[in-house]
Coordinates of C-alpha atoms and ligand atoms in Angstrom, one line a residue:
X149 CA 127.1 203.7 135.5
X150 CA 130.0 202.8 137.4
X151 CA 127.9 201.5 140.2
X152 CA 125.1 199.8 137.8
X153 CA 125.5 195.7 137.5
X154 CA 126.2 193.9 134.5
X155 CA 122.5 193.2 133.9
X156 CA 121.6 196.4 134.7
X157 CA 123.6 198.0 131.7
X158 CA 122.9 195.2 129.6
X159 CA 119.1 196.0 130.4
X160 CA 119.1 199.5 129.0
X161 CA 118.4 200.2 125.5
X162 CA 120.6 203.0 125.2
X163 CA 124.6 202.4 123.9
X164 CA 126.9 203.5 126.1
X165 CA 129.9 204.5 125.0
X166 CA 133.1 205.3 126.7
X167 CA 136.1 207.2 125.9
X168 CA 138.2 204.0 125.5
X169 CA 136.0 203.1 122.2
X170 CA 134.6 200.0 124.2
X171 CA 131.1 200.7 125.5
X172 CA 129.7 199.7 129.2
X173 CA 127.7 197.1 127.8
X174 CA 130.3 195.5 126.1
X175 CA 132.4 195.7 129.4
X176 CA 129.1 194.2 131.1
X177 CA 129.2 191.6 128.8
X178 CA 132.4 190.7 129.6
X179 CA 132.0 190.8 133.6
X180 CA 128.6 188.3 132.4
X181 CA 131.0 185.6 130.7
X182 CA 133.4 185.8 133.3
X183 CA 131.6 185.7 136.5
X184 CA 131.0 181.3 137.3
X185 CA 127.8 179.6 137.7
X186 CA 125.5 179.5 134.6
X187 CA 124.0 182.2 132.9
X188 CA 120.5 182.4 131.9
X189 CA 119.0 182.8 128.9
X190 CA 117.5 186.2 128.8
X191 CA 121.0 187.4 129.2
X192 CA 122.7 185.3 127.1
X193 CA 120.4 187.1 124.4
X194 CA 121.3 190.5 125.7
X195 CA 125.1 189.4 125.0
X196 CA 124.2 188.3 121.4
X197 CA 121.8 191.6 120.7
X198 CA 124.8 193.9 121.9
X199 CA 127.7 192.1 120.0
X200 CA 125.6 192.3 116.7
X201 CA 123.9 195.6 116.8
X202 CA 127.4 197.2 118.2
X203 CA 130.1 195.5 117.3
X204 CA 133.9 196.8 118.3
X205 CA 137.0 195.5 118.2
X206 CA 136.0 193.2 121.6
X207 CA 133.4 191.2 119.6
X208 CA 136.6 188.3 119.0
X209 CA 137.5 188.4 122.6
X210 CA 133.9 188.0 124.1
X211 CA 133.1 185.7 121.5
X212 CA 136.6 183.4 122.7
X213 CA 134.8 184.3 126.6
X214 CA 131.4 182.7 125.4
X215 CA 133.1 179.7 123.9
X216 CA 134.7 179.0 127.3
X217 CA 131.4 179.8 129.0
X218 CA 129.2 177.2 127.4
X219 CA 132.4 174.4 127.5
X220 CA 131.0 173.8 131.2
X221 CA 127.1 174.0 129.9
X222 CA 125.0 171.8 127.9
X223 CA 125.6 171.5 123.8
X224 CA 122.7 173.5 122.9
X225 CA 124.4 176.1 123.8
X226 CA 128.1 175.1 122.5
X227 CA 126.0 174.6 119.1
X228 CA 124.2 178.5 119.7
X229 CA 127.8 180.0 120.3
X230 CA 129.3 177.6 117.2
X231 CA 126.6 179.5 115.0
X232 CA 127.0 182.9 116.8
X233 CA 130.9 182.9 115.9
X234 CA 130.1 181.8 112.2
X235 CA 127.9 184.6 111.6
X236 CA 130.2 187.0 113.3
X237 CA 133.1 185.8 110.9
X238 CA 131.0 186.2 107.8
X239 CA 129.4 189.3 108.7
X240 CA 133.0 190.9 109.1
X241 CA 134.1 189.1 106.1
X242 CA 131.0 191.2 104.7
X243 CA 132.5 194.2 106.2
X244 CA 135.7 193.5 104.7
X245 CA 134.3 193.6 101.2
X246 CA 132.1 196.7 101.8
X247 CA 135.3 198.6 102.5
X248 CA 136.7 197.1 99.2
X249 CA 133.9 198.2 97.8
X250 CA 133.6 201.4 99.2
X251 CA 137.1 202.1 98.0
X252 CA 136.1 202.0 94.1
X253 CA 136.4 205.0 91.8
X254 CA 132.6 203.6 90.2
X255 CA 131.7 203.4 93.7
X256 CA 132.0 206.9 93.7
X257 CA 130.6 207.2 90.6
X258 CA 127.7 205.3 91.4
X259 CA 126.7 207.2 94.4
X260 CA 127.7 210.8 93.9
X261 CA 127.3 211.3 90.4
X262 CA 123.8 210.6 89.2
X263 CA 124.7 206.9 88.3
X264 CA 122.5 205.6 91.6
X265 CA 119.7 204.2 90.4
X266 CA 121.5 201.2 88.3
X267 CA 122.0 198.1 90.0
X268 CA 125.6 197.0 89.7
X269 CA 128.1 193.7 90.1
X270 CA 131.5 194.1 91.0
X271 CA 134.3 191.4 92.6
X272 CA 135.5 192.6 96.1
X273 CA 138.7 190.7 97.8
X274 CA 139.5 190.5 101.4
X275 CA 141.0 188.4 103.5
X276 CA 138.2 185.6 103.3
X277 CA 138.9 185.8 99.7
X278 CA 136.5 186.9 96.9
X279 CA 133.2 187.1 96.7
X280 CA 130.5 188.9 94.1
X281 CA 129.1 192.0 95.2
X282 CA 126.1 193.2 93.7
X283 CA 125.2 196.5 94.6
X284 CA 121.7 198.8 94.7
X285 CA 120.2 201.3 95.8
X286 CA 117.3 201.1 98.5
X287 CA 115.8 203.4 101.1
X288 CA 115.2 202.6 105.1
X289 CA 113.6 204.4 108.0
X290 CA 115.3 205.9 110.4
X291 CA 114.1 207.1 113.6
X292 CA 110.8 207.5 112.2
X293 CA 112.3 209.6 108.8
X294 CA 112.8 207.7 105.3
X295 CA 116.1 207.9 103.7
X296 CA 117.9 207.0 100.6
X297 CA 120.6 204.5 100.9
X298 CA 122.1 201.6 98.9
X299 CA 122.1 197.7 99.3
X300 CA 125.1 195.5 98.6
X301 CA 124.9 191.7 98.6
X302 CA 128.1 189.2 98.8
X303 CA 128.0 186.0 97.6
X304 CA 131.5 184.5 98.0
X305 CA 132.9 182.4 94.5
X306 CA 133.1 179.2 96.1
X307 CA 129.4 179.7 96.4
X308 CA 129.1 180.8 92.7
X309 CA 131.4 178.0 91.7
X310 CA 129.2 175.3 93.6
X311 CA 126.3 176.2 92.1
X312 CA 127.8 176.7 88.8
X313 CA 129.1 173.3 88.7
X314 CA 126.4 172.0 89.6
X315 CA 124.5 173.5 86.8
X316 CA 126.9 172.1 84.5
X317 CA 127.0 168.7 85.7
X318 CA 123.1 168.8 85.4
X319 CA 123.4 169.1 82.2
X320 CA 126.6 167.2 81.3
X321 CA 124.8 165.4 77.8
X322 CA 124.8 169.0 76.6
X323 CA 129.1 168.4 76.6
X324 CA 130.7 166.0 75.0
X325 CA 133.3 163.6 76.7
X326 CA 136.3 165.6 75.1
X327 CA 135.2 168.9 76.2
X328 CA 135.7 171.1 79.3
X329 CA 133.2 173.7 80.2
X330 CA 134.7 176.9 81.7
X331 CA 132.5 180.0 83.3
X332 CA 133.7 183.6 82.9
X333 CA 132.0 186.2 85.2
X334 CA 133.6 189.6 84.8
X335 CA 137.2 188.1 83.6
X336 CA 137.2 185.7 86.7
X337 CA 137.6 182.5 85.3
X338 CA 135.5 180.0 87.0
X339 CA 135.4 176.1 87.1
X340 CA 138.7 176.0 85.0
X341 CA 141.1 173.1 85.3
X342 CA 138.9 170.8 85.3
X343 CA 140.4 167.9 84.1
X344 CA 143.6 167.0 86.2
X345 CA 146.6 168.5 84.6
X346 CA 144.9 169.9 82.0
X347 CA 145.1 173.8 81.3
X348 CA 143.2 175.3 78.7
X349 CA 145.9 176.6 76.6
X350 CA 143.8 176.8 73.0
X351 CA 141.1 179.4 72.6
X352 CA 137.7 177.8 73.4
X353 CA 136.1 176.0 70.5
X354 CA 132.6 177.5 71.4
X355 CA 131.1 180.5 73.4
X356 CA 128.0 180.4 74.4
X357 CA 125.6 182.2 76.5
X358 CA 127.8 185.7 76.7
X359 CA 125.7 188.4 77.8
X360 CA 126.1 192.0 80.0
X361 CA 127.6 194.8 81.1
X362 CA 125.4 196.2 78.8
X363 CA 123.2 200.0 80.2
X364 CA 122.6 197.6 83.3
X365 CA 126.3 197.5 84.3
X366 CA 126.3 193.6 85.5
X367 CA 129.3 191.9 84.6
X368 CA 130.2 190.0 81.3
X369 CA 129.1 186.6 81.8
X370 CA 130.5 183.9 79.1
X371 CA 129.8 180.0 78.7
X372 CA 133.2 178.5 77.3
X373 CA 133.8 175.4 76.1
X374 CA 137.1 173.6 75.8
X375 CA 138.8 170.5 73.6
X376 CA 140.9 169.1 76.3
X377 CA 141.6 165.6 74.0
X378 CA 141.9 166.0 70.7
X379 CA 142.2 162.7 70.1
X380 CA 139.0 161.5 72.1
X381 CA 137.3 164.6 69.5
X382 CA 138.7 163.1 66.8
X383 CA 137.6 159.2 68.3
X384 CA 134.5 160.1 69.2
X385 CA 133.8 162.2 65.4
X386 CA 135.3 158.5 63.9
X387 CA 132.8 156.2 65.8
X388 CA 130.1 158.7 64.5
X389 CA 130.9 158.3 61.3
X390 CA 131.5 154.7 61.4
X391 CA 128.3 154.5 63.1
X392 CA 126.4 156.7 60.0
X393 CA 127.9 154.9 57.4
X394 CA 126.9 151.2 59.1
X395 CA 123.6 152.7 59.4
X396 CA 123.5 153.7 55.6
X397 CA 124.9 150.8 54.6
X398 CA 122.0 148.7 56.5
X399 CA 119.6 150.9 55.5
X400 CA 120.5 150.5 51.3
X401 CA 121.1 146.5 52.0
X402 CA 117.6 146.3 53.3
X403 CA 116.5 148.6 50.6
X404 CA 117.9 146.4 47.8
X405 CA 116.9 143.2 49.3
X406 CA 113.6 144.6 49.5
X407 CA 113.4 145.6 46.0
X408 CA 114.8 142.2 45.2
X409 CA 112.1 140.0 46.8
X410 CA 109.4 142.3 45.2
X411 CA 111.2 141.6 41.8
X412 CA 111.6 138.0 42.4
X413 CA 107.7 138.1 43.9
X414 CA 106.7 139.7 40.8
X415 CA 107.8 137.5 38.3
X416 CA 106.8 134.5 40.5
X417 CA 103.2 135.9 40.3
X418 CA 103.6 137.0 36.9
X419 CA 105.4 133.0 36.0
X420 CA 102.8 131.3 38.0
X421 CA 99.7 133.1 36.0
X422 CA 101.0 132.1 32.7
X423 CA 101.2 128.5 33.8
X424 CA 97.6 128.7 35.3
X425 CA 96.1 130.0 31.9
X426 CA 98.3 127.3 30.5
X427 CA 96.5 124.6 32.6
X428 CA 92.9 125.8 31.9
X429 CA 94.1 125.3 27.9
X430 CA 95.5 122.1 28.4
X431 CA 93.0 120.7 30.8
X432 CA 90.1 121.1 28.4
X433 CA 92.2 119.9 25.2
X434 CA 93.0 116.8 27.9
X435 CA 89.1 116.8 28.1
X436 CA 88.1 117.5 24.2
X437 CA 90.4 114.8 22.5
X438 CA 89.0 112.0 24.8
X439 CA 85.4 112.9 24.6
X440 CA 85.6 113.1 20.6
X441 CA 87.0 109.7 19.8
X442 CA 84.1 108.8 22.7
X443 CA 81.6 110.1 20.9
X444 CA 82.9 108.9 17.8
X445 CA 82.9 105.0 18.9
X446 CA 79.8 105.3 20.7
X447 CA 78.0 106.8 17.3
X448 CA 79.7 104.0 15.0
X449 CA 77.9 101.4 17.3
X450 CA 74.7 102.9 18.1
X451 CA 74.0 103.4 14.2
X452 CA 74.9 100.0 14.0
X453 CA 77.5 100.0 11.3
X454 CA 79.2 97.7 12.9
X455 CA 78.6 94.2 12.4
X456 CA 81.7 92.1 12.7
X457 CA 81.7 91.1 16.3
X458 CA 85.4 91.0 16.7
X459 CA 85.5 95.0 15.9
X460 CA 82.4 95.6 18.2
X461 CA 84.8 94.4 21.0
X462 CA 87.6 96.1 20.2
X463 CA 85.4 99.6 19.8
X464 CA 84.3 98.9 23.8
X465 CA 87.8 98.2 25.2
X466 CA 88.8 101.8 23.4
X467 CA 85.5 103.2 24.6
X468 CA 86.4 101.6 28.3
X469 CA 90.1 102.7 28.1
X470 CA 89.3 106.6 27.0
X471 CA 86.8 106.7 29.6
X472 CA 89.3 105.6 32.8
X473 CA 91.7 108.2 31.2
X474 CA 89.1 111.0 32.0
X475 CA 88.5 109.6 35.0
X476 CA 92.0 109.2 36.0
X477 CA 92.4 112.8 34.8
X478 CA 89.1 114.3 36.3
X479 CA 90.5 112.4 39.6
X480 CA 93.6 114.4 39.5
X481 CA 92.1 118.0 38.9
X482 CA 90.0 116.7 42.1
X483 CA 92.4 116.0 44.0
X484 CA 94.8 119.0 43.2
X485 CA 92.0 121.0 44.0
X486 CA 91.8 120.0 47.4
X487 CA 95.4 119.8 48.4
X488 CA 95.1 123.8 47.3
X489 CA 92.6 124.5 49.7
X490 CA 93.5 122.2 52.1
X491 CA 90.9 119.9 52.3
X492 CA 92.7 117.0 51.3
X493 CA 92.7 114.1 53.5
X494 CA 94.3 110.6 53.9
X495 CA 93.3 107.7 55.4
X496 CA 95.3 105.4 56.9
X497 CA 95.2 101.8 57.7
X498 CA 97.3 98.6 57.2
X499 CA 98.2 98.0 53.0
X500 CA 100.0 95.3 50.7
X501 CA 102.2 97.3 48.9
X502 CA 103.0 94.5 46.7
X503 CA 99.0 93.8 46.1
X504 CA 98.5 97.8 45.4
X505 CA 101.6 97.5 42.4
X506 CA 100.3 94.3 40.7
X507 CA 96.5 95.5 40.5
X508 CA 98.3 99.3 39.5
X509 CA 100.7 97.5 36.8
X510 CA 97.5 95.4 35.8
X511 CA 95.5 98.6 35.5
X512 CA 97.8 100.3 33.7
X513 CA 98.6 97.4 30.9
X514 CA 95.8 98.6 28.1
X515 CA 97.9 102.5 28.2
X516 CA 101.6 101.1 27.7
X517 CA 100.1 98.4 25.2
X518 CA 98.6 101.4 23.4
X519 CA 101.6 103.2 23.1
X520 CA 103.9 99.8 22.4
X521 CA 105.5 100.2 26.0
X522 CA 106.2 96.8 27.5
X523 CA 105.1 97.5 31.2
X524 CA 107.3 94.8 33.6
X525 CA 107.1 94.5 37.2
X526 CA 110.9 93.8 39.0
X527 CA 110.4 91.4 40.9
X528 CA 110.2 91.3 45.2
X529 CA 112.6 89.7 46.8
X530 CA 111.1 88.4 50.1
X531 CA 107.6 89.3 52.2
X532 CA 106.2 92.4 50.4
X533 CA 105.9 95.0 53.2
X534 CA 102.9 95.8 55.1
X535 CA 102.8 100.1 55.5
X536 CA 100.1 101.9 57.0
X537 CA 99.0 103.6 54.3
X538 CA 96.3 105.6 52.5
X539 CA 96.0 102.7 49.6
X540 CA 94.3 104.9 47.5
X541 CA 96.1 107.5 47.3
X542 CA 99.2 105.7 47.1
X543 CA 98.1 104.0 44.1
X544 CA 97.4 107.0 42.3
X545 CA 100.7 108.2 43.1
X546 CA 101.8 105.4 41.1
X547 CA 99.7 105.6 38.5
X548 CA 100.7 109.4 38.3
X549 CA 104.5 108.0 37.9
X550 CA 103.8 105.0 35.4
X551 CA 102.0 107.3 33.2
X552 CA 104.6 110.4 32.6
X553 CA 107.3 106.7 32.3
X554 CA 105.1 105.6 29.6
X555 CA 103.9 109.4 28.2
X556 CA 107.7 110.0 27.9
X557 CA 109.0 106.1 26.7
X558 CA 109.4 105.9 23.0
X559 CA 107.9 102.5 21.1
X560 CA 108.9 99.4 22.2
X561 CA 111.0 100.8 25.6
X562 CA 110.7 99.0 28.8
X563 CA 108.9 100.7 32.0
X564 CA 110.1 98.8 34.7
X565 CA 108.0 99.3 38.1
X566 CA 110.4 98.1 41.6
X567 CA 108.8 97.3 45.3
X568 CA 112.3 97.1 47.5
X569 CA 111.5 96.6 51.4
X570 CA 114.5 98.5 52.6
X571 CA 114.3 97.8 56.3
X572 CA 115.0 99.3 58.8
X573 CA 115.2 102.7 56.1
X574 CA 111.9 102.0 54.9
X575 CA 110.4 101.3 51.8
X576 CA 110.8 102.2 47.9
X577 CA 108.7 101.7 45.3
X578 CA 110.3 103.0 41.9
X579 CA 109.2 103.7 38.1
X580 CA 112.2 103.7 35.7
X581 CA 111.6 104.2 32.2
X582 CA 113.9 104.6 28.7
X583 CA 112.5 107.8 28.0
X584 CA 114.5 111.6 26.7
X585 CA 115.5 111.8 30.6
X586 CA 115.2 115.7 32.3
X587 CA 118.5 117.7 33.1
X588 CA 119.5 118.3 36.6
X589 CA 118.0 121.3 36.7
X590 CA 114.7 121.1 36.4
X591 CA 114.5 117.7 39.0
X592 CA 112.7 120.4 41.4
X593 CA 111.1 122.2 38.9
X594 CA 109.1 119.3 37.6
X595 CA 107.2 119.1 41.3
X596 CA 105.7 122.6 41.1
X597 CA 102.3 122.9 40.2
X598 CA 101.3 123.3 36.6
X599 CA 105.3 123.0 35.6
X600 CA 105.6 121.4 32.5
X601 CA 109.2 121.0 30.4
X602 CA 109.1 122.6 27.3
X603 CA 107.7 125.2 25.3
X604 CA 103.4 125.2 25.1
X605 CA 103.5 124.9 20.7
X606 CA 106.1 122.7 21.0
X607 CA 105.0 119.6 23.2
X608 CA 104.7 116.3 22.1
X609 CA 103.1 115.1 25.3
X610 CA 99.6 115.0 26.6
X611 CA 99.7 116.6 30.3
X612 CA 98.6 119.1 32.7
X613 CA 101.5 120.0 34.7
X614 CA 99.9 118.8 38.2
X615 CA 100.8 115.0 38.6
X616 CA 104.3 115.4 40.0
X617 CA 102.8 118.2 42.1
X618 CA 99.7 115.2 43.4
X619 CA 102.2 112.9 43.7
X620 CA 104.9 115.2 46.3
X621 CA 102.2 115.9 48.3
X622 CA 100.7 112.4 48.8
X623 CA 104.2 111.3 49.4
X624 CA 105.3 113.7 51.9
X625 CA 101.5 113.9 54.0
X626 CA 102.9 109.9 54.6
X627 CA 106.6 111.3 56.0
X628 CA 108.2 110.1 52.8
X629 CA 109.8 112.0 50.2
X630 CA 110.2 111.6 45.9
X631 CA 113.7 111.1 44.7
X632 CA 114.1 111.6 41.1
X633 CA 117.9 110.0 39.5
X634 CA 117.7 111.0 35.7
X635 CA 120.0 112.5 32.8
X636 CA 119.2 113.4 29.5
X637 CA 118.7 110.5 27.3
X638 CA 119.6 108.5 29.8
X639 CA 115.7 107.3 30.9
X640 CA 114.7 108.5 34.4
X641 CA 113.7 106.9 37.7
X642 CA 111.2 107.6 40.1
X643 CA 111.4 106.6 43.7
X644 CA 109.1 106.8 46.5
X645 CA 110.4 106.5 49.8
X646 CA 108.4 105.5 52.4
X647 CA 109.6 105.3 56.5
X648 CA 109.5 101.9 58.1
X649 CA 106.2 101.4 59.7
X650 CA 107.8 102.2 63.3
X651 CA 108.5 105.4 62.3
X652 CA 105.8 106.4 60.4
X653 CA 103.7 109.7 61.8
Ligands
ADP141 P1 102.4 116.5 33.1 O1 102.9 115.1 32.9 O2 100.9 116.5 33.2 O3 102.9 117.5 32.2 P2 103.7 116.3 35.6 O4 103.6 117.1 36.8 O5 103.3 114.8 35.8 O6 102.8 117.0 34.5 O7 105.2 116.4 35.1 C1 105.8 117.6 34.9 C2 106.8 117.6 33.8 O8 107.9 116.7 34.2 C3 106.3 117.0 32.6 O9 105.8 118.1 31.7 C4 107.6 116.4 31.9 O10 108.2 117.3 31.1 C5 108.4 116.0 33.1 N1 108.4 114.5 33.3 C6 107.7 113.9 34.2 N2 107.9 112.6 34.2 C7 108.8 112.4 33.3 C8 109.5 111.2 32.7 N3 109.3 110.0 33.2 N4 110.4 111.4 31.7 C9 110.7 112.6 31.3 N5 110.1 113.8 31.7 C10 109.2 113.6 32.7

């Protein structure tokens, strides 16, 4: 062999040992990676089959030889002889563990005694630190015949402790901001400090996920977790609670606000169904007391009983009077009617406010005369002013307002009806009377529908309850608004304010 080339030797398939303990291929190699001029390729791979598949003690030295070598080539091959050296390293790192590993009493054990069937995990150190060795048995062929041996895989911790951490932060909502997590695996802490300075000096508050080195001999593997604040625990438990109780706290205020409306809706309903049956009662006694002294008139003078002439007249102006009352009230049931549903409408156009108060005042004579009332206009100072206006209606809001003055005026009391062009504020038109007066209280009150003072058995009044109600509504669909200034006993005064035509709707 002596007088074979390098490539020759390397070309053989057989190893060839020599008594130094470094074979002729390896000192082929060597003559290769030292000789100048490149090398090519199927000879490079010879170099790389032989330092693998035989390795000695030269393996380091050739491999410093190659890395010279490919300086003065191309980077493909710097990058081939980069890789080849980092598998050499962890492949005798491997090497280095096995004979850890082989130096263990269960090793022993394992293979000799009649343990060999059970896979097993065990940490190995060497001098490229420690890694996790897991260990089985497996069979191979060799030259041709099958034989039992065993398999051992490394995996080095800061592999384990990558992929560990990883796992962990994955799943960091799992931990809470005050807690470490620490990995045990076979009393090899992992992962642990975490947290800067911090050192887990309490026991772990939880453990979970501890299983093995059960009948498969792998090694105890534990999930720990840590408090490393206390005081972020304790901050973080506080905010809960705080957070709970606000919650509760919300949760009963809704509750009992709830349960408040529905009361309050309740006796609304329950208030506002009283009145209504109230208003069907007092709308046909309203109806029954006119049409009776009708009837009773219109009888006298149709048997002819009547003969004085002055008596015949004073029969028709009671039979005209009672009969503009139904109207007036019939009108009013109308016209509630429709503002329910809606279907109440105005029309507007140009009006003489003053005109629409004398003809209402004139109208309105025959009821206070009845009831001994004098009825007296205030009188206008200046132009009366000119509103656009729904006439009609507005009139009937007055009427509305000089009957409850003269309903509620005792004999011989003044009802005094006011028309004050307030420019540029707008215009009032006011009833005052002399009457009982209503208490503060009920100044809203009055305005709701079928709301009438007083208990049903005890009124003195005739009334439905909806006037005031007509009278807001026509008021307000003309941008205005009813003021009421009144105090028991004190008489009471109506007012109508109207905007000035230029800012009317
Ligand atoms: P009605 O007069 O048909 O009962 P209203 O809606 O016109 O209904 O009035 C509601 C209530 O307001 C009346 O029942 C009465 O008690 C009170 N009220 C209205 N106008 C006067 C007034 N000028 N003086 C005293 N009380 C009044």
């Amino acid at each position: 062999y002596l007088r074979h080339s390098p490539e020759q030797i390397l070309g053989g398939d057989r190893l060839l040992p020599a008594e130094s303990g470094i074979s002729f291929q390896d000192v082929a190699s060597c003559q290769l990676l030292n000789a100048s001029g490149p090398l090519p390729l199927p000879l490079w791979n010879k170099i790389w089959s032989q330092l693998f598949e035989s390795p000695s003690f030269a393996a380091q030295e050739l491999l410093n030889l190659a890395e010279e070598k490919a300086e003065k080539e191309d980077r493909p091959l710097q990058e081939k002889v980069r890789l080849m050296r980092q598998l050499w390293e962890s492949q005798f790192a491997a090497r280095q563990w096995l004979t850890h590993i082989r130096h263990l009493p269960q090793f022993h054990d394992w293979m000799f005694h009649g343990a060999g069937q059970t896979p097993w995990s065990e940490w190995c150190d060497g001098p490229a630190g420690s890694a996790l060795a897991f260990i089985s048995d497996a069979s191979y062929t060799n030259n041709g015949a099958s034989a039992k041996g065993y398999r051992v895989s490394f995996v080095p911790r800061p592999v384990i402790q990558a992929f560990l951490q990883r796992a962990l932060d994955e799943n960091r909502f799992f931990v809470p901001d005050y807690a470490v997590a620490g990995v045990t695996v076979g009393d090899v802490p992992l992962l642990l400090p975490v947290h800067g300075s911090w050192r887990p000096t309490d026991s772990p508050f939880v453990t979970a996920g501890s299983w093995g080195k059960g009948d498969d001999q792998r090694l105890h593997f534990t999930t720990e977790f840590y408090v490393f604040s206390r005081e972020e625990m304790l901050a973080v438990e506080q905010r809960r609670t705080r957070l709970f109780s606000a919650l509760i706290g919300a949760v009963v205020l809704v509750a009992t606000a709830g349960l408040l409306a529905a009361r309050r809706a309740f006796y609304q309903q329950q208030r506002l169904s009283e009145m209504k049956t109230n208003f069907v009662s007092s709308v046909s006694h309203e109806l029954r007391a006119p049409i009776a002294s009708m009837r009773l008139l219109s009888e006298s003078l149709e048997r002819g009983k009547i003969s004085d002439a002055g008596k015949k007249q004073e029969y028709y102006r009671f039979l005209v009077q009672e009969s503009r009352r139904l109207t007036s009230l019939i009108e009013n049931v109308l016209d509630f009617s429709r503002i329910e549903q809606g279907r109440k409408e105005y029309q507007r156009e140009p009006a003489d406010l003053d005109a629409i108060v004398e003809d209402t005042i004139k109208l309105m004579l025959p009821c206070a005369a009845e009831k001994q009332v004098e009825l007296a206009r205030h009188p206008l100072i200046g132009p009366g002013p000119l509103v656009s206006c729904d006439g009609l209606a507005l009139q009937q809001a007055l009427i509305n307002l000089i009957d409850n003055a003269i309903k509620h005026s005792p004999p011989g009391a003044k009802v005094e009806v006011g028309l004050e062009d307030g420019a540029p504020n707008g215009v009032r038109l006011w009833v005052e009377d002399q009457g009982p007066g209503i208490p503060p209280e009920e100044h809203e009150k009055i305005f709701e529908r079928f709301y009438r003072r007083g208990s049903e058995l005890r009124r003195e009044t005739q009334g439905i309850g909806i006037g005031l109600t007509i009278v807001k509504h026509i008021v307000e669909a003309h941008g205005g608004r009813v003021l009421v200034r009144s105090a028991v006993g004190q008489g009471s005064r109506f007012t109508i304010q109207l905007p000035a035509a230029s800012e009317q709707p």
